[in-house]
Amino acid sequence: VSTQSTGDGVPHTNTTISSIEDGKAIVVSLRPDWMLLSHRELTGGITNKLVGYKNEMEAGDEGMILLRTYGNNTELLIDRKKELRNHVSLAKVGFATPVYMTVNNGYFYGYVDGQTLTTESVRDPKIAPLIARAIARMHCEVETSHSDAVYCPKMTEWLRNVPDYFTGDKFAKLAKVVTTKSALARELQQIRSKVIDSSLEVGFCHNDLLLGNVIYNPNKNSISFIDYEYGDPNYLAYDIGNHFAEYAGVDNVDFALYPDESYQRWWLRFYLEEKHRCRDLGPVGDGDVETLYRQVNFFSCCAHFLWGVWAIIQSINSDIDFDFAEYAAM
């Protein structure tokens, strides 16, 4: 496979992956000593397509190489160059696996061994504190090139790709909730008025901590995050609010699973204790928990709004088998 260097120091080959065999050819060039190569299509993503390749002569999946190919027209939602930079820089500080090679419509990278979360395991009293602490460490340790929150600029950009009116069978359910782009723009303006000139803390955020992007390794009793394509500076409380919103699930959404106040305060104390430890801020007080609790629940609503707009755009452009229009109506 002929390659060239990229600005991120990752080899690039001028190839567009259109089949399992195309990906296999790249993996063979990366791992010529793998004598018996197998693959499996991985599920859980609704923006990209994912295939894992592994050496059948090795036990377990730890050495697996993943191929991520981008969904149709997802560049309307995701800056793919920034996604790659995020992954490479996060790998350097231990928050992501290595990137081995890029292609025209995706890239190959290392597998994170463990289990994706479920609506049950995410609230397991042994696992939830690990998640809270891992998010706090990411917020504290990953450096950013600027301190401007991405939420409002990103939403403004996305709204440009939304139709003016939601008509037709596809948007029948959505039209019962909202009928025009201008209504969404007014909603965004209300959000902007609440965050502008505020003292809300900004730092690097994952921005997509749904259950499938949080990996629990029971052997190491550790938490890892995957899929940083939306990673950017943002309000730290947004990352948590978005994560709490994801307790409801994706395929079979049940908002009754949204964590109640008692659970949130319990969880937020673990987050704050780790954050205070990382920054040498001293003990966590009840006032710290109260402030963050209020911020998180505001941003949970903001996250719900963001993914609704995202789903409208996906419903028009995506070739992934998922009812995005119905998801937007939720």
mmCIF file of C-alpha atoms in Angstrom, residues 123-235:
data_model
loop_
_atom_site.group_PDB
_atom_site.id
_atom_site.type_symbol
_atom_site.label_atom_id
_atom_site.label_comp_id
_atom_site.label_asym_id
_atom_site.label_seq_id
_atom_site.Cartn_x
_atom_site.Cartn_y
_atom_site.Cartn_z
ATOM 1 C CA ARG A 123 -25.901 3.371 36.933
ATOM 2 C CA ASP A 124 -24.148 0.423 38.586
ATOM 3 C CA PRO A 125 -22.834 1.816 41.923
ATOM 4 C CA LYS A 126 -19.399 0.298 41.210
ATOM 5 C CA ILE A 127 -19.162 1.645 37.643
ATOM 6 C CA ALA A 128 -20.835 5.079 37.833
ATOM 7 C CA PRO A 129 -18.151 6.612 40.128
ATOM 8 C CA LEU A 130 -15.474 5.396 37.700
ATOM 9 C CA ILE A 131 -17.263 7.233 34.879
ATOM 10 C CA ALA A 132 -17.577 10.423 36.922
ATOM 11 C CA ARG A 133 -13.872 10.395 37.786
ATOM 12 C CA ALA A 134 -12.821 9.592 34.211
ATOM 13 C CA ILE A 135 -14.844 12.538 32.859
ATOM 14 C CA ALA A 136 -13.296 14.812 35.484
ATOM 15 C CA ARG A 137 -9.767 13.715 34.524
ATOM 16 C CA MET A 138 -10.497 14.333 30.842
ATOM 17 C CA HIS A 139 -11.828 17.803 31.656
ATOM 18 C CA CYS A 140 -8.727 18.578 33.712
ATOM 19 C CA GLU A 141 -5.923 16.967 31.712
ATOM 20 C CA VAL A 142 -6.713 17.441 28.015
ATOM 21 C CA GLU A 143 -5.440 20.797 26.789
ATOM 22 C CA THR A 144 -7.277 22.925 24.233
ATOM 23 C CA SER A 145 -6.048 25.520 21.740
ATOM 24 C CA HIS A 146 -8.771 28.008 22.720
ATOM 25 C CA SER A 147 -11.373 28.533 25.449
ATOM 26 C CA ASP A 148 -14.482 29.369 23.429
ATOM 27 C CA ALA A 149 -17.406 26.989 23.945
ATOM 28 C CA VAL A 150 -18.473 25.295 20.724
ATOM 29 C CA TYR A 151 -22.159 24.861 21.555
ATOM 30 C CA CYS A 152 -23.742 28.026 20.128
ATOM 31 C CA PRO A 153 -21.463 28.380 17.075
ATOM 32 C CA LYS A 154 -21.977 24.716 16.215
ATOM 33 C CA MET A 155 -25.748 24.962 16.558
ATOM 34 C CA THR A 156 -25.798 28.075 14.366
ATOM 35 C CA GLU A 157 -23.805 26.197 11.729
ATOM 36 C CA TRP A 158 -26.052 23.135 11.890
ATOM 37 C CA LEU A 159 -29.245 25.171 11.577
ATOM 38 C CA ARG A 160 -28.043 26.377 8.165
ATOM 39 C CA ASN A 161 -28.448 22.772 6.970
ATOM 40 C CA VAL A 162 -32.003 22.393 8.275
ATOM 41 C CA PRO A 163 -34.978 22.896 5.894
ATOM 42 C CA ASP A 164 -37.154 25.969 6.469
ATOM 43 C CA TYR A 165 -40.304 23.872 6.993
ATOM 44 C CA PHE A 166 -40.856 20.310 8.233
ATOM 45 C CA THR A 167 -43.399 18.846 5.855
ATOM 46 C CA GLY A 168 -44.138 15.466 4.293
ATOM 47 C CA ASP A 169 -44.507 11.979 5.735
ATOM 48 C CA LYS A 170 -40.914 11.830 6.959
ATOM 49 C CA PHE A 171 -41.442 14.756 9.335
ATOM 50 C CA ALA A 172 -45.018 13.934 10.379
ATOM 51 C CA LYS A 173 -44.100 13.296 14.033
ATOM 52 C CA LEU A 174 -41.631 16.180 14.203
ATOM 53 C CA ALA A 175 -44.248 18.618 12.827
ATOM 54 C CA LYS A 176 -46.381 17.945 15.894
ATOM 55 C CA VAL A 177 -43.564 19.383 18.017
ATOM 56 C CA VAL A 178 -42.027 22.071 15.797
ATOM 57 C CA THR A 179 -42.869 23.125 12.240
ATOM 58 C CA THR A 180 -40.190 25.605 11.139
ATOM 59 C CA LYS A 181 -36.491 26.299 11.270
ATOM 60 C CA SER A 182 -37.235 29.782 12.639
ATOM 61 C CA ALA A 183 -38.759 28.205 15.772
ATOM 62 C CA LEU A 184 -35.519 26.311 16.354
ATOM 63 C CA ALA A 185 -33.517 29.497 15.811
ATOM 64 C CA ARG A 186 -35.579 31.255 18.497
ATOM 65 C CA GLU A 187 -34.897 28.380 20.884
ATOM 66 C CA LEU A 188 -31.166 28.724 20.246
ATOM 67 C CA GLN A 189 -31.340 32.460 20.888
ATOM 68 C CA GLN A 190 -32.902 31.788 24.297
ATOM 69 C CA ILE A 191 -30.073 29.400 25.138
ATOM 70 C CA ARG A 192 -27.473 31.919 23.941
ATOM 71 C CA SER A 193 -28.972 34.609 26.178
ATOM 72 C CA LYS A 194 -28.491 32.361 29.221
ATOM 73 C CA VAL A 195 -24.848 31.424 28.581
ATOM 74 C CA ILE A 196 -23.435 34.675 27.199
ATOM 75 C CA ASP A 197 -21.184 36.582 29.613
ATOM 76 C CA SER A 198 -21.564 33.781 32.154
ATOM 77 C CA SER A 199 -18.962 32.301 34.465
ATOM 78 C CA LEU A 200 -19.588 28.770 33.166
ATOM 79 C CA GLU A 201 -16.350 26.816 32.990
ATOM 80 C CA VAL A 202 -15.097 25.784 29.546
ATOM 81 C CA GLY A 203 -12.593 23.062 28.669
ATOM 82 C CA PHE A 204 -12.118 20.064 26.417
ATOM 83 C CA CYS A 205 -15.310 17.992 26.256
ATOM 84 C CA HIS A 206 -16.129 14.717 24.553
ATOM 85 C CA ASN A 207 -19.596 16.114 23.690
ATOM 86 C CA ASP A 208 -21.061 12.687 22.853
ATOM 87 C CA LEU A 209 -20.893 10.524 25.975
ATOM 88 C CA LEU A 210 -23.708 8.184 25.019
ATOM 89 C CA LEU A 211 -23.622 4.669 26.447
ATOM 90 C CA GLY A 212 -21.901 3.153 23.416
ATOM 91 C CA ASN A 213 -18.982 5.582 23.730
ATOM 92 C CA VAL A 214 -18.152 4.636 27.319
ATOM 93 C CA ILE A 215 -16.198 1.374 27.714
ATOM 94 C CA TYR A 216 -15.899 -0.528 30.987
ATOM 95 C CA ASN A 217 -13.055 -3.016 31.357
ATOM 96 C CA PRO A 218 -13.994 -5.395 34.198
ATOM 97 C CA ASN A 219 -10.510 -6.947 34.305
ATOM 98 C CA LYS A 220 -8.884 -3.565 34.924
ATOM 99 C CA ASN A 221 -11.931 -2.003 36.618
ATOM 100 C CA SER A 222 -11.421 1.018 34.386
ATOM 101 C CA ILE A 223 -13.349 3.355 32.095
ATOM 102 C CA SER A 224 -12.306 4.521 28.626
ATOM 103 C CA PHE A 225 -14.019 6.774 26.115
ATOM 104 C CA ILE A 226 -14.194 6.261 22.352
ATOM 105 C CA ASP A 227 -15.377 8.237 19.303
ATOM 106 C CA TYR A 228 -14.116 11.770 19.808
ATOM 107 C CA GLU A 229 -15.481 13.156 16.536
ATOM 108 C CA TYR A 230 -17.483 15.830 18.381
ATOM 109 C CA GLY A 231 -14.674 16.602 20.830
ATOM 110 C CA ASP A 232 -14.119 20.344 21.286
ATOM 111 C CA PRO A 233 -13.928 23.014 23.979
ATOM 112 C CA ASN A 234 -17.352 23.356 25.543
ATOM 113 C CA TYR A 235 -19.111 24.032 28.821
#
